[in-house]
XYZ file of C-alpha atoms in Angstrom:
428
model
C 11.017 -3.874 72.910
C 12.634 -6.506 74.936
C 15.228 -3.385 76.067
C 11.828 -2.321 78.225
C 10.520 -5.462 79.712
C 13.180 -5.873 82.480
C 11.567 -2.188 83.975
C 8.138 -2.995 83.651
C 8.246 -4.305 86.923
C 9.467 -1.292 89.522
C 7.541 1.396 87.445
C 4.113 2.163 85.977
C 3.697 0.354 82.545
C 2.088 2.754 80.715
C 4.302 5.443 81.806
C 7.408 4.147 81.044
C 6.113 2.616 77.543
C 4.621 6.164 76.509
C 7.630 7.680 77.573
C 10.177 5.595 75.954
C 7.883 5.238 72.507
C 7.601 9.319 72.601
C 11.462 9.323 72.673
C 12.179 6.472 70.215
C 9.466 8.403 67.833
C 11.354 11.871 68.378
C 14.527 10.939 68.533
C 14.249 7.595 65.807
C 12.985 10.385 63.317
C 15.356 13.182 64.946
C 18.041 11.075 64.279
C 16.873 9.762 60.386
C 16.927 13.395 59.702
C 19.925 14.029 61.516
C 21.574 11.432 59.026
C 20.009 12.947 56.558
C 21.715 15.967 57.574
C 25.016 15.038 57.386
C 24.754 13.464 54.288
C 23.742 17.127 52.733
C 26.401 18.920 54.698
C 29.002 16.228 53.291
C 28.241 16.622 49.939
C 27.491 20.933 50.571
C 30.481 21.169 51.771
C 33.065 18.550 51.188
C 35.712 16.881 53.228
C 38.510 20.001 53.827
C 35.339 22.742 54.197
C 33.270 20.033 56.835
C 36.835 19.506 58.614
C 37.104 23.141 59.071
C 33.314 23.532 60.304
C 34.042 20.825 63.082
C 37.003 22.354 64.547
C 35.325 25.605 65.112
C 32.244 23.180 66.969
C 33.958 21.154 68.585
C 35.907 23.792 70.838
C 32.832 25.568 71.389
C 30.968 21.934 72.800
C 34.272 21.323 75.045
C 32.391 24.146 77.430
C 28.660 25.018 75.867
C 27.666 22.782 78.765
C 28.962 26.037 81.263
C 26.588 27.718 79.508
C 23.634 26.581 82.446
C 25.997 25.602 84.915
C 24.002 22.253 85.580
C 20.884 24.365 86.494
C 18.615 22.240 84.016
C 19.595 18.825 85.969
C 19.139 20.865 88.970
C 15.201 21.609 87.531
C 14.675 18.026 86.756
C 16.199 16.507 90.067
C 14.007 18.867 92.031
C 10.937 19.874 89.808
C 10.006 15.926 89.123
C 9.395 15.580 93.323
C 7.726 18.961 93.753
C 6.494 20.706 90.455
C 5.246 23.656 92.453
C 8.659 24.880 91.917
C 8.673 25.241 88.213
C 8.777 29.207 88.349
C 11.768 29.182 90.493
C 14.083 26.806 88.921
C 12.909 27.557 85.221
C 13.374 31.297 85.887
C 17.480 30.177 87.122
C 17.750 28.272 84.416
C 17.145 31.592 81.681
C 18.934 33.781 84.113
C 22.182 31.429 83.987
C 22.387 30.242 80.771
C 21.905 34.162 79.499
C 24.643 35.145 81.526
C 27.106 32.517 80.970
C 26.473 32.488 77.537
C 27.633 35.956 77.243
C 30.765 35.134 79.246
C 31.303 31.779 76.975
C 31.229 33.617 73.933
C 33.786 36.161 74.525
C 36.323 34.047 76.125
C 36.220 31.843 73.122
C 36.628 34.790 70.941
C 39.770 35.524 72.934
C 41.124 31.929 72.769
C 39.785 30.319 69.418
C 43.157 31.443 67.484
C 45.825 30.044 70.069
C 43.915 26.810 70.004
C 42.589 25.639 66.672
C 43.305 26.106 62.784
C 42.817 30.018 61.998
C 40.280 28.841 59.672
C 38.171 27.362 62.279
C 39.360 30.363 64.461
C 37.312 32.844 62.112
C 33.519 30.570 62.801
C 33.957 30.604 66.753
C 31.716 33.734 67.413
C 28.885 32.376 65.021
C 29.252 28.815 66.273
C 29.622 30.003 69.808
C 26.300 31.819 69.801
C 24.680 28.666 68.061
C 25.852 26.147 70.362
C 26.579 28.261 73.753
C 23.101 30.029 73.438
C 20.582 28.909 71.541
C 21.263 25.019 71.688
C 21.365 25.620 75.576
C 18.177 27.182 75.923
C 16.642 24.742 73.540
C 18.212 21.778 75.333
C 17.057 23.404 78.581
C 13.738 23.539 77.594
C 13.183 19.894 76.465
C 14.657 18.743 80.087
C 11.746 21.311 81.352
C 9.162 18.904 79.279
C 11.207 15.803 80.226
C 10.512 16.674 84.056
C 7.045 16.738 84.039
C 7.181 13.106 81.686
C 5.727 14.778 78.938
C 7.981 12.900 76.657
C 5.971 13.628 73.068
C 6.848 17.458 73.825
C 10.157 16.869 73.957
C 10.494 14.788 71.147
C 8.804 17.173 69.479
C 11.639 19.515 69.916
C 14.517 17.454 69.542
C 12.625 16.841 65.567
C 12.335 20.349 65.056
C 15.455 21.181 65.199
C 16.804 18.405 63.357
C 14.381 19.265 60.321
C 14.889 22.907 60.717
C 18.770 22.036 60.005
C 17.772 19.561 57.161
C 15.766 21.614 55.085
C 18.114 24.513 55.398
C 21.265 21.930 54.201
C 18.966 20.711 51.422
C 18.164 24.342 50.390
C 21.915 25.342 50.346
C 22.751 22.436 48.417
C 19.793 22.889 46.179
C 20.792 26.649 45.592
C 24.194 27.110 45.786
C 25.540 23.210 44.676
C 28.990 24.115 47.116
C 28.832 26.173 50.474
C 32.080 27.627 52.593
C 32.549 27.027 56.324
C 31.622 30.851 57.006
C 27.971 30.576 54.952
C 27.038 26.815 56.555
C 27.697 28.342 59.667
C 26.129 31.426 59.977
C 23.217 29.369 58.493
C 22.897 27.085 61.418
C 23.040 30.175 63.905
C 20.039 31.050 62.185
C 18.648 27.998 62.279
C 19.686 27.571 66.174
C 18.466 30.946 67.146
C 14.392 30.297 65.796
C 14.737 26.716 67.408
C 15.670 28.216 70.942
C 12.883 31.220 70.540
C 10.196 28.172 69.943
C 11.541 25.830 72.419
C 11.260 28.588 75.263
C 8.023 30.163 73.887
C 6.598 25.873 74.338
C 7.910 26.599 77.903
C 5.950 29.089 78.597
C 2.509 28.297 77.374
C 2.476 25.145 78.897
C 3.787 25.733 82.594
C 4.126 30.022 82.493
C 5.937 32.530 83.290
C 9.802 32.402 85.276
C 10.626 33.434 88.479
C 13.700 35.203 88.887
C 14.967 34.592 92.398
C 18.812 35.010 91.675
C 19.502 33.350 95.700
C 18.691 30.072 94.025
C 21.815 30.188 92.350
C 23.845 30.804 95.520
C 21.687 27.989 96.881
C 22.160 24.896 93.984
C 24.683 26.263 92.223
C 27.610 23.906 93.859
C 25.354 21.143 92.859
C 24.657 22.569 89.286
C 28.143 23.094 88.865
C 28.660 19.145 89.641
C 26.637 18.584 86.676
C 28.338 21.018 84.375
C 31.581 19.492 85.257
C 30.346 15.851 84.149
C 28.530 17.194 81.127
C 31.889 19.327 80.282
C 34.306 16.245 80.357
C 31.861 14.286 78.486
C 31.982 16.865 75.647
C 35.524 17.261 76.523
C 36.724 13.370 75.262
C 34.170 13.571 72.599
C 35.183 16.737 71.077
C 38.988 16.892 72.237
C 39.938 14.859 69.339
C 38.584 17.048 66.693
C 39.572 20.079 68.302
C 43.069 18.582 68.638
C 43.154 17.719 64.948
C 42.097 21.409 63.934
C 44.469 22.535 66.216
C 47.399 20.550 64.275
C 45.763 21.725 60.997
C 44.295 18.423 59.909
C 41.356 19.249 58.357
C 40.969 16.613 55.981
C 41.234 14.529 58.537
C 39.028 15.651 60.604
C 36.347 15.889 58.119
C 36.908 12.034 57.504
C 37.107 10.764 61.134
C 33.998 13.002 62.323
C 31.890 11.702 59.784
C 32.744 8.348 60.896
C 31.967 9.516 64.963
C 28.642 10.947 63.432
C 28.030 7.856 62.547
C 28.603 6.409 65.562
C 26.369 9.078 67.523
C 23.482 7.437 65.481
C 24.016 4.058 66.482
C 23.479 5.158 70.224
C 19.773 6.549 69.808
C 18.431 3.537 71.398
C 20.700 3.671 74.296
C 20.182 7.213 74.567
C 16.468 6.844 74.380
C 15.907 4.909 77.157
C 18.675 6.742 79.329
C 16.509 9.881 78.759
C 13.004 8.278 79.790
C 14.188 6.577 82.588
C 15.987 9.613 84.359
C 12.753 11.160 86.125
C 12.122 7.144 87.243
C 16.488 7.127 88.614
C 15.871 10.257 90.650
C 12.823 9.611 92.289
C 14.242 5.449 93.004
C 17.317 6.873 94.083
C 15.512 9.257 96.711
C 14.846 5.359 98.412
C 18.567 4.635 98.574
C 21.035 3.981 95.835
C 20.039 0.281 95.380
C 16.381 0.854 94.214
C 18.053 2.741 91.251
C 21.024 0.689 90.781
C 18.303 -2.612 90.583
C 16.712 -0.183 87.391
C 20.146 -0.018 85.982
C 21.234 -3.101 85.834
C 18.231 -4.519 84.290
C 18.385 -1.749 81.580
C 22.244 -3.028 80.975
C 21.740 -6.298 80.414
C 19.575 -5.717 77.708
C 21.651 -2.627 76.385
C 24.646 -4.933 75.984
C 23.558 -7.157 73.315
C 21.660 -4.314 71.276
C 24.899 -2.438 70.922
C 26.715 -5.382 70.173
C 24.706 -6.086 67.605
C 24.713 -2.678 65.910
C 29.248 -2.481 66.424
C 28.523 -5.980 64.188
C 25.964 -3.838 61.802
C 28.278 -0.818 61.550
C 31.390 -2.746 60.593
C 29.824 -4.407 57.866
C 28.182 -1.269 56.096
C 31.258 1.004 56.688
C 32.297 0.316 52.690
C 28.861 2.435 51.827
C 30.457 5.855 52.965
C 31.953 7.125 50.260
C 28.754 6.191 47.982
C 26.371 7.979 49.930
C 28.950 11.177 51.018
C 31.546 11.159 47.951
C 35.138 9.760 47.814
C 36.479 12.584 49.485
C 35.257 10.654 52.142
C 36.417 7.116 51.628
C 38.650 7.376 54.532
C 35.804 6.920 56.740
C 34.941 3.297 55.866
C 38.292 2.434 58.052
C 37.419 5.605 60.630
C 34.129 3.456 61.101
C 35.507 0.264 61.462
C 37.925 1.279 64.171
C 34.884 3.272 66.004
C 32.467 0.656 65.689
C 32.739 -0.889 69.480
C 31.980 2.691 71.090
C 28.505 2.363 71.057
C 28.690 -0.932 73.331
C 31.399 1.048 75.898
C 28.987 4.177 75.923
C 25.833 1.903 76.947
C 28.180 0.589 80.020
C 28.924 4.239 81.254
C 26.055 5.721 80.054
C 23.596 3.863 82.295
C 25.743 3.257 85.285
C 26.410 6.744 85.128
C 22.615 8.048 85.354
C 22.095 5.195 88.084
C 25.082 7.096 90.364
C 23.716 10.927 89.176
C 20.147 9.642 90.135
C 20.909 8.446 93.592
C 22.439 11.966 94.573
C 26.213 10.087 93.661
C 27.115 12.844 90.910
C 30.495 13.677 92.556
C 31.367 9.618 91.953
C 30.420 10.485 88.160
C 32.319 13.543 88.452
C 35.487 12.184 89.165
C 35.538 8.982 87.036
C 34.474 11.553 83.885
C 37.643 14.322 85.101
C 39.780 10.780 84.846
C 38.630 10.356 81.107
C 39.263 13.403 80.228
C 42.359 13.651 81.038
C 43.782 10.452 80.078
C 42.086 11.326 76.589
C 43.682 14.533 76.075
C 47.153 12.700 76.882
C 46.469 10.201 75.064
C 45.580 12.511 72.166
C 48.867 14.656 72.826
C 50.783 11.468 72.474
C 48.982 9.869 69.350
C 47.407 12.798 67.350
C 50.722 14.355 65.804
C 51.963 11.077 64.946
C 48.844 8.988 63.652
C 46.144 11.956 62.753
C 42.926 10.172 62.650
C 44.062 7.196 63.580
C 45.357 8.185 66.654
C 42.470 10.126 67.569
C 39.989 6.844 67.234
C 42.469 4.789 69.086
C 42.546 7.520 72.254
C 38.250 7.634 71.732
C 38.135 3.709 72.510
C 40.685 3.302 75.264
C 38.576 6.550 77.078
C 35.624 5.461 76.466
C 36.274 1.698 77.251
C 38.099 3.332 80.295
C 35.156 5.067 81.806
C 32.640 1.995 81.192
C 35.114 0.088 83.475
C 35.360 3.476 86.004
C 31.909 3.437 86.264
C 31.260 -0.330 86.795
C 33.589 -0.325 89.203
C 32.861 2.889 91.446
C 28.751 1.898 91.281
C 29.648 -1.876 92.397
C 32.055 0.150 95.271
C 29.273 1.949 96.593
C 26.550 -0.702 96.480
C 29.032 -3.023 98.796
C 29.746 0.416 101.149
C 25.587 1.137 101.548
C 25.474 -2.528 102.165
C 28.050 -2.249 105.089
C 26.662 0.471 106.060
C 23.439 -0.544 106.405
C 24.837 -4.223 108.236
C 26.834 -2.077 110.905
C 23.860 0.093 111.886
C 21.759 -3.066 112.328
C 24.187 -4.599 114.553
């Protein structure tokens, strides 16, 4: 708890402690379950069929963010100051992501066999319609919940998907011992597709019915499409790597180094629970002028800074249990691990200095410094990939994600001295 105190003081106490214990509940359990998950789909599948399963994914999350085009950021920045607007902006938020989604999913069709293994090639539409659709709309919806601080909702979905996609891994297992890429798949469309149906249906019965007004697009879309952009290229030097690896036909590989970044992903729920109850709080202190939220964000940081160090410390020390919880085909991932292990402390750095800049109206800062990543980390990839695998891949995910940290640091410390100039020459 000492990761909230530091807030306490610029926001409502009970608020902000509801908030953040609904999304440590939802997302502490969300993610048990989620590691729980992986640990079925390891042993269901195996290190060559998982590797094959990721490449397919990971191209499809490189772009699922197009999918809504930012609108979803666009409900939350302008729903959580006037929530007589929900109809509106919930009704371009369907409208986009159905359309898009459509779009998304045949280009990738298209595309899928000049850019990753054919085996991965042959999941895209499936995986597409999982992630580009359904994940969308469910994502979508939880932001809708997240708006109006009802923080237990959203918890609530972010669990039922995650136990939706557990029990179906456990029942594979359970039935069939060994699944292929092509059945695990299709399964988690399934799976996907009932989770997004729910998700809106929650929508609806608690705030009612959309509005379609398609000149709301026309009207936020250049700043929806700001958001895409940063929520593309931070997909983009997540995923890259794997889709990279697929692409050179690595599969093994990539089964054993995305298990380790799974791992990873885990050790950031804290991080990304307070990022995610704060946000409302960022865009209504940056409305006051970027220092109000920037004052927010670096109290958050300098209590995010020694939880992730401490949990790179825990991570390096249980990497050797791996392979005795997943199987030896997996042994490889005790070293993926180790090398992996500081990410979580970089992704705290840009993580929160990034939602200070998006929340005070700064997105096209964010933007940029994100574009930056992920380009260096596809070059860096191009360079390292064919002639390390795995290796090379972990060693382009630390330098871009050490890299952005810095960006960020840097740019929000820029504009704080700039508003401060600012604000001196108009007073002289």
């Amino acid at each position: 708890m000492r990761l909230f105190t530091s807030v306490m003081q610029i926001v409502p106490r009970g608020s902000l402690a509801r908030n953040t214990g609904w999304m440590f509940v939802g997302q502490g359990l969300g993610y048990a379950l989620r590691a729980l998950y992986f640990i079925l789909v390891a042993r269901l599948l195996g290190a060559v069929q998982y590797g094959v399963v990721v490449g397919a994914v990971a191209l499809v999350n490189m772009i699922a963010q197009y999918s809504r085009l930012g609108t979803s950021i666009v409900f939350l920045r302008h729903v959580s100051s006037d929530r007589t607007l929900f109809g509106i902006y919930w009704g371009n938020v369907l409208l986009v992501t159905l359309t898009m989604s459509g779009v998304l999913i045949v280009a990738l069709h298209l595309a899928a066999g000049k850019l990753i293994d054919p085996a991965s090639a042959a999941l895209i539409v499936p995986a597409a319609i999982a992630t580009c659709l359904c994940e969308q709309l469910t994502v979508a919806a939880g932001q809708v919940f997240q708006t109006f601080e009802r923080m237990g909702r959203t918890a609530m979905l972010n669990l039922l998907t995650s136990l939706a996609r557990t029990l179906t891994a456990g029942s594979m297992l359970m039935l069939l011992h060994h699944s292929t890429a092509s059945q695990w798949v299709l399964a988690s469309m399934v799976v996907s597709a009932a989770a997004a149906i729910a998700a809106v249906s929650m929508v609806t019965i608690e705030f009612g019915w959309p509005c379609f007004l398609p000149r709301l697009f026309w009207e936020r879309g250049a700043e929806g499409v700001e958001y895409a952009v940063a929520a593309s290229t931070d997909n983009a030097y997540n995923d890259l790597d794997k889709t990279m690896l697929s692409h050179y036909g690595m599969n093994a590989g990539n089964g054993i180094y995305t298990m380790a970044y799974r791992v990873v992903d885990l050790a950031t729920m804290p991080i990304a629970s307070m990022q995610l109850a704060v946000e409302p709080r960022l865009f209504q202190l940056g409305t006051a002028g970027l220092k109000n939220a920037a004052g927010l964000g670096y109290r958050l940081l300098r209590r995010a800074l020694p939880t992730t160090a401490v949990l790179a410390f825990g991570m390096f020390l249980v990497a050797p249990l791996i392979p005795l919880v997943l199987g030896d085909g997996f042994e490889q991932s005790v070293s993926a691990l180790r090398w992996l292990c500081l990410i979580p402390l970089f992704r705290s750095i840009h993580g929160i200095t990034g939602s200070v800049l998006t929340g005070a109206g700064l997105q096209r800062y964010r933007s940029v410094t994100q574009i930056v990543a992920a380009g260096g980390n596809f070059a860096l990839n191009l360079w390292l990939i064919p002639r390390y695998g795995w290796h090379g891949a972990a060693w382009a995910s630390l330098a871009t994600d050490g890299g952005l940290g810095l960006m960020n640091w840097s740019v929000l410390g820029w504009t704080l001295n700039r508003s401060a100039e600012c604000r001196f020459a108009e007073s002289a």
